[in-house]
Coordinates of C-alpha atoms in Angstrom, one line a residue:
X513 CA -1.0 -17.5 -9.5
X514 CA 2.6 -17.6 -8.6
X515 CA 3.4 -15.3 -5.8
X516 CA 6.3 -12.9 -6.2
X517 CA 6.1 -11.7 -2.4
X518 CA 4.7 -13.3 0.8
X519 CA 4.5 -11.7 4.3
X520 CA 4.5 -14.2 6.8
X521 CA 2.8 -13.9 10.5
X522 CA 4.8 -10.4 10.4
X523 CA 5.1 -8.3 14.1
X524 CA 7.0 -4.9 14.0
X525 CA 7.0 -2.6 17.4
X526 CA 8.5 0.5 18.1
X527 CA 10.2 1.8 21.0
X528 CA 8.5 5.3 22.2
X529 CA 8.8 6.7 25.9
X530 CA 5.3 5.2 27.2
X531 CA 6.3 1.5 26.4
X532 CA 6.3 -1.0 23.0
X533 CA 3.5 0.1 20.0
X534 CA 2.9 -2.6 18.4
X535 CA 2.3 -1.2 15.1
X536 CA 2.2 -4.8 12.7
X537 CA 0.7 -7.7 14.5
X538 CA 0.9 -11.1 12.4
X539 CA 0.0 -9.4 8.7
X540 CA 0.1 -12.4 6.3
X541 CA -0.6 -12.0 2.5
X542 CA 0.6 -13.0 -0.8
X543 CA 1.4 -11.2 -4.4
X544 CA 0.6 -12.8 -7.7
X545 CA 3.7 -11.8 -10.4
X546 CA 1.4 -9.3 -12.3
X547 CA -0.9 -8.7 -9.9
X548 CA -2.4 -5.5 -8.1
X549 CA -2.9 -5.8 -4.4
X550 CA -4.3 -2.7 -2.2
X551 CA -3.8 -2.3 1.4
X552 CA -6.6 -0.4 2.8
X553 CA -7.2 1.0 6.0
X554 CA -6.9 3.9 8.5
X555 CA -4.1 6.2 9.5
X556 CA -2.6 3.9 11.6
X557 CA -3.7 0.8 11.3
X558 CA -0.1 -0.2 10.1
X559 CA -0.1 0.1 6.2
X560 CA 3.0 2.3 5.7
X561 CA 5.4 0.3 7.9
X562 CA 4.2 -2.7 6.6
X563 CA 5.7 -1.0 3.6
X564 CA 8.7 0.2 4.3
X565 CA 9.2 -3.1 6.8
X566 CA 9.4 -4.9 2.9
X567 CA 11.6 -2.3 1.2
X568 CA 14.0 -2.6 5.0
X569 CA 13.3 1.4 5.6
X570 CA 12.3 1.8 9.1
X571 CA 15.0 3.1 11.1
X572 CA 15.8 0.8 14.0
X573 CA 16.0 1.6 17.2
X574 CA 13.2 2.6 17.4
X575 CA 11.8 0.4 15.3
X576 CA 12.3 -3.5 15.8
X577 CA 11.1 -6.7 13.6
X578 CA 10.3 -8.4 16.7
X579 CA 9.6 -11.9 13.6
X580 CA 8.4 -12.6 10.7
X581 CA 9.4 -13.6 7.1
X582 CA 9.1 -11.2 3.7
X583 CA 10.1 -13.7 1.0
X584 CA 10.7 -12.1 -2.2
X585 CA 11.7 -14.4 -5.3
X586 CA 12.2 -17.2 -2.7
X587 CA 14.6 -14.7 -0.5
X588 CA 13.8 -13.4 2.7
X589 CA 14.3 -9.8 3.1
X590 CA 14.3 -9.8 6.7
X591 CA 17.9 -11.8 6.5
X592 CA 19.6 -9.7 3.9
X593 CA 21.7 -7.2 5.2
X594 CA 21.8 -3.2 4.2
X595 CA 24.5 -3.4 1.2
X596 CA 22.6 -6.3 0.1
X597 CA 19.1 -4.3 0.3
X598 CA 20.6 -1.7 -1.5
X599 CA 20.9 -3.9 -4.5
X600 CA 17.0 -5.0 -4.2
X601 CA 16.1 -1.7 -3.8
X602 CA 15.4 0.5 -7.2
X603 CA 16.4 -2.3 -9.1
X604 CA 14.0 -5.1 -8.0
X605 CA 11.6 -3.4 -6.4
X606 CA 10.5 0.2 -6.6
X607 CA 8.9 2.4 -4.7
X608 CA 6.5 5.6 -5.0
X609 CA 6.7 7.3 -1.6
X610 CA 3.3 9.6 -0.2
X611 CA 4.7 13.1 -1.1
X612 CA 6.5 14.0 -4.3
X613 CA 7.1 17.8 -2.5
X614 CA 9.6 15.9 0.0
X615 CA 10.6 12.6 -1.9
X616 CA 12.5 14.7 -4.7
X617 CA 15.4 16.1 -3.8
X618 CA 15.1 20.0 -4.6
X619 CA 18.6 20.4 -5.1
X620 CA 19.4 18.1 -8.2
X621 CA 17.6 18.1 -11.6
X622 CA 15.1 15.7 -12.5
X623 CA 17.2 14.0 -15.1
X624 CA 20.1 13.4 -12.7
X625 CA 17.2 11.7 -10.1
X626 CA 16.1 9.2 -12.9
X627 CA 19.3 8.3 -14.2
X628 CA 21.0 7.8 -10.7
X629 CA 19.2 4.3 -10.1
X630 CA 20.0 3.3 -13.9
X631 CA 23.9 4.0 -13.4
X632 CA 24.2 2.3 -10.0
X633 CA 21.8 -1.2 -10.8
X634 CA 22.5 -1.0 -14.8
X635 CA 25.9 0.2 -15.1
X636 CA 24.7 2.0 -18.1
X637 CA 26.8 5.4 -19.5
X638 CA 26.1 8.8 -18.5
X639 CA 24.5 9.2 -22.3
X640 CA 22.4 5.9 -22.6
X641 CA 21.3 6.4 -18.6
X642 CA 20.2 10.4 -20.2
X643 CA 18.7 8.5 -23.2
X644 CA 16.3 5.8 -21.1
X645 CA 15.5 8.3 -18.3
X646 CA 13.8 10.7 -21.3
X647 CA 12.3 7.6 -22.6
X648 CA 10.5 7.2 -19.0
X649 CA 9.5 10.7 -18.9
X650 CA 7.8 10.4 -22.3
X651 CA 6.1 6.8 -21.0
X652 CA 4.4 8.7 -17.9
X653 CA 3.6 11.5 -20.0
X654 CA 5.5 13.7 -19.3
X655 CA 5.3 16.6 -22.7
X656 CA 8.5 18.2 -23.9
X657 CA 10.9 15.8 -21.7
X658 CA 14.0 16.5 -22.7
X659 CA 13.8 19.9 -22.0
X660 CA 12.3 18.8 -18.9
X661 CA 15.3 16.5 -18.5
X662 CA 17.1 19.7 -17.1
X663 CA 15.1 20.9 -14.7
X664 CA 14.4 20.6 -11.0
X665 CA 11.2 19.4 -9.3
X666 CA 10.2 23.5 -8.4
X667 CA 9.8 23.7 -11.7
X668 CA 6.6 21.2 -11.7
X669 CA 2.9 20.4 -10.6
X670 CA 2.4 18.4 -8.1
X671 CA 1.0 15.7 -10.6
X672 CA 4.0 15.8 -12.8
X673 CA 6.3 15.3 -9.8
X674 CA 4.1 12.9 -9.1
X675 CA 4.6 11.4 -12.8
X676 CA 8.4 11.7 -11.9
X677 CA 8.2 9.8 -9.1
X678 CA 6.7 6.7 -11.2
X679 CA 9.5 6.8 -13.7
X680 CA 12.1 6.6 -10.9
X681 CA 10.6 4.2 -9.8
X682 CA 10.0 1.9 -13.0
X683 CA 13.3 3.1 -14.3
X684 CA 15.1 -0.3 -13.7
X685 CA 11.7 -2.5 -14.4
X686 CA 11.5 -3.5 -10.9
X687 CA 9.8 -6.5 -10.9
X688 CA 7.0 -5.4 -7.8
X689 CA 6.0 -1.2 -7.1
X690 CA 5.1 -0.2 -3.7
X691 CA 2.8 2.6 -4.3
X692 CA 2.4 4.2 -0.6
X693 CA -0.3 6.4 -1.3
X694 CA 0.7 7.8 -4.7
X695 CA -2.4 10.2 -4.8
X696 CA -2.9 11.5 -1.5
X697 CA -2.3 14.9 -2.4
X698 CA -3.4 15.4 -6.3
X699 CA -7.2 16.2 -7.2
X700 CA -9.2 14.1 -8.2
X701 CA -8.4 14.9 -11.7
X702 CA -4.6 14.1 -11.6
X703 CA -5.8 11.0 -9.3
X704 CA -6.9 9.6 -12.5
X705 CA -4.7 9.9 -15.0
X706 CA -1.7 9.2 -12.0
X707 CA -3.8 5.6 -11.8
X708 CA -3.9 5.0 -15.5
X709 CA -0.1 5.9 -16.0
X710 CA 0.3 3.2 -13.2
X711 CA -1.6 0.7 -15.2
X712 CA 0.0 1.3 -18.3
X713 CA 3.5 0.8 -17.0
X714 CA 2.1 -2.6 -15.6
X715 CA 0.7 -3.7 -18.4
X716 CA 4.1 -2.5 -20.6
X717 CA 6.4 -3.7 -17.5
X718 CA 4.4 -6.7 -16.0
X719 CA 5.2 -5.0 -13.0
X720 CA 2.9 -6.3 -9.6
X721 CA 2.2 -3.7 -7.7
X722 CA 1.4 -2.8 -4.0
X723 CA -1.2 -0.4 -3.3
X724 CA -1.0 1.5 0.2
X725 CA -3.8 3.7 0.3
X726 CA -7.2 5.0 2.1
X727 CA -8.8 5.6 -1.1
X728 CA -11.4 2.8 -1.8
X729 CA -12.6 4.5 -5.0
X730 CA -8.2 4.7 -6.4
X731 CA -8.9 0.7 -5.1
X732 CA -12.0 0.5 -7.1
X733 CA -10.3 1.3 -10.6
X734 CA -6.9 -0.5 -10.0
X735 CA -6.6 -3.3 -7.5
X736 CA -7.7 -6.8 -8.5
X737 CA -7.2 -8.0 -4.6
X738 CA -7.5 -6.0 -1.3
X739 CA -6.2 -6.4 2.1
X740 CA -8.1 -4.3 4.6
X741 CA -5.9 -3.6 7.9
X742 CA -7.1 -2.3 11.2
X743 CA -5.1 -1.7 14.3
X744 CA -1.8 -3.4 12.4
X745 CA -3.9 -6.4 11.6
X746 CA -5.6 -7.9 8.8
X747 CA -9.0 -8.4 9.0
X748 CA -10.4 -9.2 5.6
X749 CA -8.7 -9.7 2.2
X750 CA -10.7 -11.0 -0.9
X751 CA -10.9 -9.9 -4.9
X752 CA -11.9 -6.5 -5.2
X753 CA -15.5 -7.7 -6.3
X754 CA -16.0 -9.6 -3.4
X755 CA -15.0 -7.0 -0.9
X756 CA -17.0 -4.5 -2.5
X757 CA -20.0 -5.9 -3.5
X758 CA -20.2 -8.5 -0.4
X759 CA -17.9 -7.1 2.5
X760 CA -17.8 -9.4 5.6
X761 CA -16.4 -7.6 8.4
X762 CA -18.2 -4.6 10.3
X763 CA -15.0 -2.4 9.6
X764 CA -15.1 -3.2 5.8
X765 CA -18.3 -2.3 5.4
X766 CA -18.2 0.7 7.6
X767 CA -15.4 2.1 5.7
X768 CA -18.1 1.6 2.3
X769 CA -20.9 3.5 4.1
X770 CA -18.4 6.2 4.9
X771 CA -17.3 6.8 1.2
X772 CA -20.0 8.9 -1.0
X773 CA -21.8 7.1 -4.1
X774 CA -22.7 8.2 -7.9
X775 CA -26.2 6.8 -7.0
X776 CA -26.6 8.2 -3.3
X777 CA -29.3 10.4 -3.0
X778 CA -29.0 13.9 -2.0
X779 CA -30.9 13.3 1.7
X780 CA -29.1 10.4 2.4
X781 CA -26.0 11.1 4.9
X782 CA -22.7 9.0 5.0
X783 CA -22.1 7.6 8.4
X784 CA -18.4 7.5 10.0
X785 CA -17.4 4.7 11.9
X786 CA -17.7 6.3 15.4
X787 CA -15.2 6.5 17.8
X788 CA -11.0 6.2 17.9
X789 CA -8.9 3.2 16.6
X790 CA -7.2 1.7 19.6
X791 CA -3.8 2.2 21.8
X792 CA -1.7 0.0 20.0
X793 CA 1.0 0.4 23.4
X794 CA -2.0 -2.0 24.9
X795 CA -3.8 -3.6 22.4
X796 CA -7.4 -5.2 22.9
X797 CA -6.8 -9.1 23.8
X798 CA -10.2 -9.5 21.8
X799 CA -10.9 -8.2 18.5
X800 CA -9.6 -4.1 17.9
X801 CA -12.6 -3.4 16.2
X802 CA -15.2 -4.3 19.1
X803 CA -15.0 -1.1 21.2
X804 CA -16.3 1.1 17.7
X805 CA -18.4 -2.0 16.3
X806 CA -22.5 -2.2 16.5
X807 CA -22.7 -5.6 16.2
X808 CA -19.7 -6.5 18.9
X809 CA -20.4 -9.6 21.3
X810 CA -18.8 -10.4 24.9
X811 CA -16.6 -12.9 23.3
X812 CA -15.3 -9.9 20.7
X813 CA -13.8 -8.1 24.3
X814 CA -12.2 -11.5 25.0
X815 CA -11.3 -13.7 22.1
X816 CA -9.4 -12.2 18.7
X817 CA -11.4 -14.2 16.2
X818 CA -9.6 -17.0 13.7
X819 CA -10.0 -16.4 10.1
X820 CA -13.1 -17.1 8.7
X821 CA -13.0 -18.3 4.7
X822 CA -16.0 -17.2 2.5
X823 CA -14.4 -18.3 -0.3
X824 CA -11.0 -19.7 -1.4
X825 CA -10.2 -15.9 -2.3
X826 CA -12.5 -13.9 0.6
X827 CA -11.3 -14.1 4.1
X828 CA -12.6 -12.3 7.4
X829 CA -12.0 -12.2 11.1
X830 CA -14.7 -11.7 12.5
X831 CA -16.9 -13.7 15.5
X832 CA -20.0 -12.9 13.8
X833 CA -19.8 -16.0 11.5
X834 CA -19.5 -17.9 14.2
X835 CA -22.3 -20.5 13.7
X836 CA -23.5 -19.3 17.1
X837 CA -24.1 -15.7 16.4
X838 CA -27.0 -14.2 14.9
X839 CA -27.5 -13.3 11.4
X840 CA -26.3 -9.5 11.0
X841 CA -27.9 -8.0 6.8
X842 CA -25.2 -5.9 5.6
X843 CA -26.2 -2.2 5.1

């Protein structure tokens, strides 16, 4: 599959009073054109500003990309300059942010939010801009939209703002979506049908999408790959079959024990993954995960594993298949 978008041996720090966090460390991955990706992972563990290092909106100071390469279309973001960003931004790639409450402005009408990427990227009139921006309210289902053209976002739910947030987004048919945890604060109801408006713009759109989330089950139902991060690097990344049904790396498969199950009986407890991720100001020389893994080895405290590949799709970092270690089952 021809990629749309590759990270390349990425580092991003910022600059706080105690020293330099390290927030990205060497994040490399690939995205297919049409394809759904999810970045998984803690609070923390450096899936946001991954993000928004991509879309060039991470304020610097304090933030610095210390190097790195984001090639997109065979350009690298990283060299563009703001006023050329701005002209990526909206219209070649989009962006659903964490919280529709904040994200919308308050102030302007829903209509004028939609219509204000169409004008600038499009050039389109003031009536044809009104006339596609209704359009994209009815395609994420949004009832009654030109009435709802008018009004501003106090004047919906939190999935409909939600909903509004897509069509800004898709209004210009970006040709990638960066979808930083686009259900985070909807039920699990609206969590649904926000994932299956998703889909259906991609499948009307072609649209390849980036999903930034903690939610394996939203991962489950939409992603086709998945990167799991940990401590601002990536640790395992394979199809979503493979990471669910045969998850490599003790963090993967401690983040699946944690999550609850259709078929879990009623006695049976989930079990966190104990302890704290670590102090990214002083990272571990070894692998992060060692201090909070069961299986960790003296080498783990010393040595950051290499990539290990399962498969030409599944890859893990992890010194447990080392053909020196013992055999660990997978619970």
């Amino acid at each position: 599959m021809e990629p749309i978008l590759e990270v390349k041996d990425l580092h991003v720090s910022f600059s706080v009073r105690g020293g330099e966090v390290k927030a990205v460390r060497g994040v490399n991955f690939a995205v297919g054109k049409g394809e759904t990706v999810a970045i998984v992972g803690e609070s923390g563990s450096g899936k946001s500003v991954t993000a928004q290092t991509i879309m060039r909106l991470i304020p610097s100071p304090p933030s610095k990309i210390k190097s790195g390469q984001v090639i997109f279309n065979g350009q690298d973001l990283l060299a563009k300059t703001n006023k050329q960003m701005e002209a990526i931004r909206g219209k070649d790639i989009g962006m659903i942010f964490q919280d529709p409450m904040t994200s919308l402005n308050p102030t302007i009408k829903v209509g004028k939010q939609i219509t204000e990427g169409l004008i600038k990227h499009q050039n389109l009139a003031q009536a044809e801009a009104k006339q596609r921006g209704i359009e994209m309210l009815k395609l994420v289902g949004i009832k009654n939209a030109e009435a709802r053209f008018n009004q501003y976002p106090h004047e919906f739910s939190g999935g409909m703002r939600q909903r509004v947030m897509i069509a800004i987004a898709l209004a210009c048919r970006p040709a990638l979506l960066i979808a930083d945890e686009p259900t985070t604060a909807l039920d699990v109801t609206i969590q649904a049908q926000i994932v299956g408006v998703m889909k259906d713009m991609q499948k009307r759109f072609g649209t390849s999408i980036i999903m930034i989330t903690h939610d394996l089950g939203v991962v489950a139902g939409m992603a086709d790959r998945v990167i799991v991060m940990y401590a601002g690097e990536v640790v395992e990344t394979g199809t979503s079959m493979e990471i669910f049904k045969n998850p490599q790396h003790p963090y993967t498969r401690g983040l699946l024990r944690s999550l609850p199950r259709i078929d879990q009986r009623k006695d049976e407890p989930l079990i966190p993954i104990v302890g704290t991720p670590p102090d990214l100001i002083k990272p571990p020389v070894g692998c992060p995960f060692a201090a909070r893994c069961e299986h960790a080895m003296k080498v783990c405290q010393n040595i950051d594993p290499a990539p290990t590949h399962e498969s030409d799709t599944h890859m893990s970092r992890c010194w447990l298949h080392h053909p020196m270690a013992q055999e660990v089952k997978s619970s």
